[in-house]
PDB file of N, CA and C in Angstrom:
ATOM      1  N   LEU N   1      32.339   1.066  50.743  1.00  0.00           N
ATOM      2  CA  LEU N   1      32.072   2.363  50.132  1.00  0.00           C
ATOM      3  C   LEU N   1      31.253   2.134  48.860  1.00  0.00           C
ATOM      4  N   LEU N   2      30.073   2.706  48.808  1.00  0.00           N
ATOM      5  CA  LEU N   2      29.225   2.598  47.620  1.00  0.00           C
ATOM      6  C   LEU N   2      29.341   3.882  46.816  1.00  0.00           C
ATOM      7  N   VAL N   3      29.725   3.752  45.575  1.00  0.00           N
ATOM      8  CA  VAL N   3      29.881   4.899  44.702  1.00  0.00           C
ATOM      9  C   VAL N   3      28.707   4.936  43.735  1.00  0.00           C
ATOM     10  N   ILE N   4      27.997   6.053  43.734  1.00  0.00           N
ATOM     11  CA  ILE N   4      26.836   6.208  42.860  1.00  0.00           C
ATOM     12  C   ILE N   4      27.299   6.611  41.466  1.00  0.00           C
ATOM     13  N   VAL N   5      26.768   5.929  40.465  1.00  0.00           N
ATOM     14  CA  VAL N   5      27.019   6.293  39.074  1.00  0.00           C
ATOM     15  C   VAL N   5      25.860   7.125  38.557  1.00  0.00           C
ATOM     16  N   CYS N   6      24.638   6.701  38.864  1.00  0.00           N
ATOM     17  CA  CYS N   6      23.437   7.393  38.384  1.00  0.00           C
ATOM     18  C   CYS N   6      22.563   7.764  39.569  1.00  0.00           C
ATOM     19  N   ILE N   7      22.550   9.031  39.907  1.00  0.00           N
ATOM     20  CA  ILE N   7      21.764   9.488  41.049  1.00  0.00           C
ATOM     21  C   ILE N   7      20.261   9.475  40.735  1.00  0.00           C
ATOM     22  N   CYS N   8      19.906   9.688  39.486  1.00  0.00           N
ATOM     23  CA  CYS N   8      18.483   9.703  39.106  1.00  0.00           C
ATOM     24  C   CYS N   8      17.816   8.352  39.333  1.00  0.00           C
ATOM     25  N   ASN N   9      18.568   7.272  39.067  1.00  0.00           N
ATOM     26  CA  ASN N   9      18.015   5.921  39.181  1.00  0.00           C
ATOM     27  C   ASN N   9      18.649   5.100  40.301  1.00  0.00           C
ATOM     28  N   ARG N  10      19.473   5.752  41.116  1.00  0.00           N
ATOM     29  CA  ARG N  10      20.158   5.111  42.240  1.00  0.00           C
ATOM     30  C   ARG N  10      20.913   3.853  41.823  1.00  0.00           C
ATOM     31  N   LEU N  11      21.789   4.002  40.858  1.00  0.00           N
ATOM     32  CA  LEU N  11      22.618   2.892  40.397  1.00  0.00           C
ATOM     33  C   LEU N  11      24.050   3.089  40.890  1.00  0.00           C
ATOM     34  N   TYR N  12      24.609   2.037  41.405  1.00  0.00           N
ATOM     35  CA  TYR N  12      25.938   2.082  41.988  1.00  0.00           C
ATOM     36  C   TYR N  12      26.948   1.363  41.094  1.00  0.00           C
ATOM     37  N   VAL N  13      28.226   1.692  41.252  1.00  0.00           N
ATOM     38  CA  VAL N  13      29.284   1.022  40.517  1.00  0.00           C
ATOM     39  C   VAL N  13      29.198  -0.482  40.764  1.00  0.00           C
ATOM     40  N   LEU N  14      28.990  -0.871  42.013  1.00  0.00           N
ATOM     41  CA  LEU N  14      28.893  -2.289  42.344  1.00  0.00           C
ATOM     42  C   LEU N  14      27.785  -2.968  41.553  1.00  0.00           C
ATOM     43  N   SER N  15      26.649  -2.307  41.416  1.00  0.00           N
ATOM     44  CA  SER N  15      25.529  -2.870  40.643  1.00  0.00           C
ATOM     45  C   SER N  15      25.909  -3.043  39.178  1.00  0.00           C
ATOM     46  N   LEU N  16      26.598  -2.055  38.616  1.00  0.00           N
ATOM     47  CA  LEU N  16      27.014  -2.155  37.215  1.00  0.00           C
ATOM     48  C   LEU N  16      28.012  -3.279  37.021  1.00  0.00           C
ATOM     49  N   ARG N  17      28.931  -3.432  37.958  1.00  0.00           N
ATOM     50  CA  ARG N  17      29.919  -4.508  37.851  1.00  0.00           C
ATOM     51  C   ARG N  17      29.249  -5.877  37.958  1.00  0.00           C
ATOM     52  N   GLU N  18      28.244  -5.984  38.827  1.00  0.00           N
ATOM     53  CA  GLU N  18      27.521  -7.252  38.943  1.00  0.00           C
ATOM     54  C   GLU N  18      26.792  -7.568  37.638  1.00  0.00           C
ATOM     55  N   CYS N  19      26.180  -6.568  37.046  1.00  0.00           N
ATOM     56  CA  CYS N  19      25.512  -6.766  35.758  1.00  0.00           C
ATOM     57  C   CYS N  19      26.512  -7.214  34.703  1.00  0.00           C
ATOM     58  N   GLN N  20      27.643  -6.553  34.667  1.00  0.00           N
ATOM     59  CA  GLN N  20      28.671  -6.898  33.685  1.00  0.00           C
ATOM     60  C   GLN N  20      29.165  -8.317  33.908  1.00  0.00           C
ATOM     61  N   ARG N  21      29.377  -8.686  35.154  1.00  0.00           N
ATOM     62  CA  ARG N  21      29.823 -10.043  35.472  1.00  0.00           C
ATOM     63  C   ARG N  21      28.793 -11.086  35.022  1.00  0.00           C
ATOM     64  N   ASP N  22      27.518 -10.703  35.084  1.00  0.00           N
ATOM     65  CA  ASP N  22      26.436 -11.598  34.671  1.00  0.00           C
ATOM     66  C   ASP N  22      26.191 -11.594  33.165  1.00  0.00           C
ATOM     67  N   GLY N  23      27.031 -10.846  32.425  1.00  0.00           N
ATOM     68  CA  GLY N  23      26.945 -10.870  30.968  1.00  0.00           C
ATOM     69  C   GLY N  23      26.120  -9.755  30.350  1.00  0.00           C
ATOM     70  N   TRP N  24      25.673  -8.800  31.153  1.00  0.00           N
ATOM     71  CA  TRP N  24      24.905  -7.677  30.626  1.00  0.00           C
ATOM     72  C   TRP N  24      25.828  -6.722  29.889  1.00  0.00           C
ATOM     73  N   THR N  25      25.279  -6.039  28.902  1.00  0.00           N
ATOM     74  CA  THR N  25      25.991  -4.955  28.226  1.00  0.00           C
ATOM     75  C   THR N  25      25.513  -3.634  28.826  1.00  0.00           C
ATOM     76  N   LEU N  26      26.200  -2.574  28.475  1.00  0.00           N
ATOM     77  CA  LEU N  26      25.777  -1.250  28.925  1.00  0.00           C
ATOM     78  C   LEU N  26      24.371  -0.942  28.399  1.00  0.00           C
ATOM     79  N   GLU N  27      24.098  -1.360  27.185  1.00  0.00           N
ATOM     80  CA  GLU N  27      22.775  -1.139  26.602  1.00  0.00           C
ATOM     81  C   GLU N  27      21.694  -1.911  27.356  1.00  0.00           C
ATOM     82  N   ASP N  28      22.024  -3.100  27.840  1.00  0.00           N
ATOM     83  CA  ASP N  28      21.074  -3.868  28.654  1.00  0.00           C
ATOM     84  C   ASP N  28      20.706  -3.095  29.922  1.00  0.00           C
ATOM     85  N   VAL N  29      21.713  -2.511  30.558  1.00  0.00           N
ATOM     86  CA  VAL N  29      21.475  -1.747  31.789  1.00  0.00           C
ATOM     87  C   VAL N  29      20.651  -0.499  31.474  1.00  0.00           C
ATOM     88  N   GLN N  30      20.947   0.150  30.367  1.00  0.00           N
ATOM     89  CA  GLN N  30      20.168   1.326  29.973  1.00  0.00           C
ATOM     90  C   GLN N  30      18.696   0.962  29.818  1.00  0.00           C
ATOM     91  N   TRP N  31      18.436  -0.126  29.153  1.00  0.00           N
ATOM     92  CA  TRP N  31      17.055  -0.529  28.892  1.00  0.00           C
ATOM     93  C   TRP N  31      16.360  -0.994  30.179  1.00  0.00           C
ATOM     94  N   ALA N  32      17.014  -1.838  30.953  1.00  0.00           N
ATOM     95  CA  ALA N  32      16.392  -2.441  32.126  1.00  0.00           C
ATOM     96  C   ALA N  32      16.246  -1.481  33.304  1.00  0.00           C
ATOM     97  N   TRP N  33      17.251  -0.633  33.530  1.00  0.00           N
ATOM     98  CA  TRP N  33      17.261   0.216  34.717  1.00  0.00           C
ATOM     99  C   TRP N  33      17.124   1.704  34.423  1.00  0.00           C
ATOM    100  N   GLY N  34      17.028   2.058  33.165  1.00  0.00           N
ATOM    101  CA  GLY N  34      16.843   3.460  32.818  1.00  0.00           C
ATOM    102  C   GLY N  34      18.099   4.301  32.913  1.00  0.00           C
ATOM    103  N   LEU N  35      19.258   3.654  32.888  1.00  0.00           N
ATOM    104  CA  LEU N  35      20.522   4.383  32.962  1.00  0.00           C
ATOM    105  C   LEU N  35      20.592   5.412  31.844  1.00  0.00           C
ATOM    106  N   GLY N  36      20.849   6.665  32.180  1.00  0.00           N
ATOM    107  CA  GLY N  36      20.987   7.727  31.193  1.00  0.00           C
ATOM    108  C   GLY N  36      19.679   8.259  30.639  1.00  0.00           C
ATOM    109  N   SER N  37      18.564   7.802  31.158  1.00  0.00           N
ATOM    110  CA  SER N  37      17.267   8.180  30.583  1.00  0.00           C
ATOM    111  C   SER N  37      16.712   9.495  31.113  1.00  0.00           C
ATOM    112  N   GLN N  38      17.328  10.042  32.161  1.00  0.00           N
ATOM    113  CA  GLN N  38      16.810  11.288  32.701  1.00  0.00           C
ATOM    114  C   GLN N  38      17.755  12.442  32.378  1.00  0.00           C
ATOM    115  N   CYS N  39      18.740  12.697  33.203  1.00  0.00           N
ATOM    116  CA  CYS N  39      19.630  13.829  32.911  1.00  0.00           C
ATOM    117  C   CYS N  39      20.797  13.430  32.006  1.00  0.00           C
ATOM    118  N   GLY N  40      21.196  12.139  32.025  1.00  0.00           N
ATOM    119  CA  GLY N  40      22.256  11.654  31.150  1.00  0.00           C
ATOM    120  C   GLY N  40      23.679  11.884  31.622  1.00  0.00           C
ATOM    121  N   VAL N  41      23.855  12.558  32.743  1.00  0.00           N
ATOM    122  CA  VAL N  41      25.198  12.868  33.242  1.00  0.00           C
ATOM    123  C   VAL N  41      25.983  11.600  33.583  1.00  0.00           C
ATOM    124  N   CYS N  42      25.303  10.533  33.917  1.00  0.00           N
ATOM    125  CA  CYS N  42      25.944   9.300  34.367  1.00  0.00           C
ATOM    126  C   CYS N  42      26.598   8.481  33.261  1.00  0.00           C
ATOM    127  N   MET N  43      26.267   8.742  32.025  1.00  0.00           N
ATOM    128  CA  MET N  43      26.673   7.843  30.950  1.00  0.00           C
ATOM    129  C   MET N  43      28.188   7.701  30.798  1.00  0.00           C
ATOM    130  N   GLU N  44      28.940   8.762  30.961  1.00  0.00           N
ATOM    131  CA  GLU N  44      30.395   8.665  30.819  1.00  0.00           C
ATOM    132  C   GLU N  44      30.984   7.792  31.930  1.00  0.00           C
ATOM    133  N   ALA N  45      30.535   7.984  33.149  1.00  0.00           N
ATOM    134  CA  ALA N  45      31.028   7.155  34.259  1.00  0.00           C
ATOM    135  C   ALA N  45      30.638   5.702  34.056  1.00  0.00           C
ATOM    136  N   ALA N  46      29.431   5.457  33.589  1.00  0.00           N
ATOM    137  CA  ALA N  46      28.982   4.087  33.347  1.00  0.00           C
ATOM    138  C   ALA N  46      29.815   3.439  32.248  1.00  0.00           C
ATOM    139  N   ARG N  47      30.119   4.179  31.202  1.00  0.00           N
ATOM    140  CA  ARG N  47      30.972   3.653  30.126  1.00  0.00           C
ATOM    141  C   ARG N  47      32.351   3.274  30.668  1.00  0.00           C
ATOM    142  N   GLN N  48      32.888   4.122  31.533  1.00  0.00           N
ATOM    143  CA  GLN N  48      34.200   3.837  32.117  1.00  0.00           C
ATOM    144  C   GLN N  48      34.158   2.558  32.948  1.00  0.00           C
ATOM    145  N   VAL N  49      33.103   2.375  33.705  1.00  0.00           N
ATOM    146  CA  VAL N  49      32.973   1.155  34.506  1.00  0.00           C
ATOM    147  C   VAL N  49      32.961  -0.059  33.588  1.00  0.00           C
ATOM    148  N   PHE N  50      32.202   0.011  32.520  1.00  0.00           N
ATOM    149  CA  PHE N  50      32.091  -1.126  31.613  1.00  0.00           C
ATOM    150  C   PHE N  50      33.341  -1.340  30.770  1.00  0.00           C
ATOM    151  N   GLU N  51      33.981  -0.273  30.338  1.00  0.00           N
ATOM    152  CA  GLU N  51      35.125  -0.409  29.441  1.00  0.00           C
ATOM    153  C   GLU N  51      36.446  -0.640  30.160  1.00  0.00           C
ATOM    154  N   HIS N  52      36.614  -0.036  31.302  1.00  0.00           N
ATOM    155  CA  HIS N  52      37.926  -0.044  31.940  1.00  0.00           C
ATOM    156  C   HIS N  52      37.950  -0.638  33.330  1.00  0.00           C
ATOM    157  N   GLN N  53      36.804  -1.039  33.848  1.00  0.00           N
ATOM    158  CA  GLN N  53      36.746  -1.547  35.213  1.00  0.00           C
ATOM    159  C   GLN N  53      37.447  -0.575  36.166  1.00  0.00           C
ATOM    160  N   VAL N  54      36.979   0.669  36.165  1.00  0.00           N
ATOM    161  CA  VAL N  54      37.561   1.725  36.984  1.00  0.00           C
ATOM    162  C   VAL N  54      37.534   1.329  38.454  1.00  0.00           C
ATOM    163  N   ASN N  55      38.637   1.565  39.138  1.00  0.00           N
ATOM    164  CA  ASN N  55      38.717   1.290  40.562  1.00  0.00           C
ATOM    165  C   ASN N  55      37.850   2.299  41.303  1.00  0.00           C
ATOM    166  N   THR N  56      36.978   1.829  42.196  1.00  0.00           N
ATOM    167  CA  THR N  56      36.050   2.725  42.875  1.00  0.00           C
ATOM    168  C   THR N  56      36.673   3.421  44.077  1.00  0.00           C
ATOM    169  N   VAL N  57      37.784   2.899  44.583  1.00  0.00           N
ATOM    170  CA  VAL N  57      38.429   3.507  45.736  1.00  0.00           C
ATOM    171  C   VAL N  57      39.832   3.905  45.320  1.00  0.00           C
ATOM    172  N   GLU N  58      40.072   5.198  45.298  1.00  0.00           N
ATOM    173  CA  GLU N  58      41.387   5.677  44.895  1.00  0.00           C
ATOM    174  C   GLU N  58      42.311   5.675  46.105  1.00  0.00           C
ATOM    175  N   THR N  59      43.542   5.278  45.890  1.00  0.00           N
ATOM    176  CA  THR N  59      44.526   5.274  46.963  1.00  0.00           C
ATOM    177  C   THR N  59      45.059   6.684  47.145  1.00  0.00           C
ATOM    178  N   PRO N  60      45.601   6.982  48.321  1.00  0.00           N
ATOM    179  CA  PRO N  60      46.202   8.311  48.514  1.00  0.00           C
ATOM    180  C   PRO N  60      47.274   8.612  47.481  1.00  0.00           C
ATOM    181  N   GLU N  61      48.074   7.612  47.077  1.00  0.00           N
ATOM    182  CA  GLU N  61      49.105   7.844  46.064  1.00  0.00           C
ATOM    183  C   GLU N  61      48.484   8.296  44.755  1.00  0.00           C
ATOM    184  N   HIS N  62      47.368   7.693  44.391  1.00  0.00           N
ATOM    185  CA  HIS N  62      46.692   8.075  43.168  1.00  0.00           C
ATOM    186  C   HIS N  62      46.203   9.528  43.258  1.00  0.00           C
ATOM    187  N   LEU N  63      45.666   9.881  44.420  1.00  0.00           N
ATOM    188  CA  LEU N  63      45.172  11.254  44.597  1.00  0.00           C
ATOM    189  C   LEU N  63      46.313  12.243  44.536  1.00  0.00           C
ATOM    190  N   GLU N  64      47.460  11.892  45.073  1.00  0.00           N
ATOM    191  CA  GLU N  64      48.611  12.795  45.022  1.00  0.00           C
ATOM    192  C   GLU N  64      49.060  13.029  43.598  1.00  0.00           C
ATOM    193  N   ARG N  65      49.061  11.994  42.771  1.00  0.00           N
ATOM    194  CA  ARG N  65      49.477  12.145  41.370  1.00  0.00           C
ATOM    195  C   ARG N  65      48.476  12.970  40.589  1.00  0.00           C
ATOM    196  N   ALA N  66      47.203  12.952  40.991  1.00  0.00           N
ATOM    197  CA  ALA N  66      46.157  13.658  40.251  1.00  0.00           C
ATOM    198  C   ALA N  66      46.221  15.156  40.497  1.00  0.00           C
ATOM    199  N   THR N  67      46.871  15.577  41.575  1.00  0.00           N
ATOM    200  CA  THR N  67      46.889  17.023  41.884  1.00  0.00           C
ATOM    201  C   THR N  67      48.087  17.700  41.303  1.00  0.00           C
TER     202      THR N  67
END
């Protein structure tokens, strides 16, 4: 399952995690791939990926607690 973080630049959670694993910062991704440079809606999700390593696949139990 590929989860899109930035639809304007076609950036996926997996891509952001790979960048982070390779030592990139969020600012590096912004500069290199244009993250947040168009509509900017993606920035909060991208921050969450970098700061909290958000799980991209929610379990049914998690969804039940969210409702």
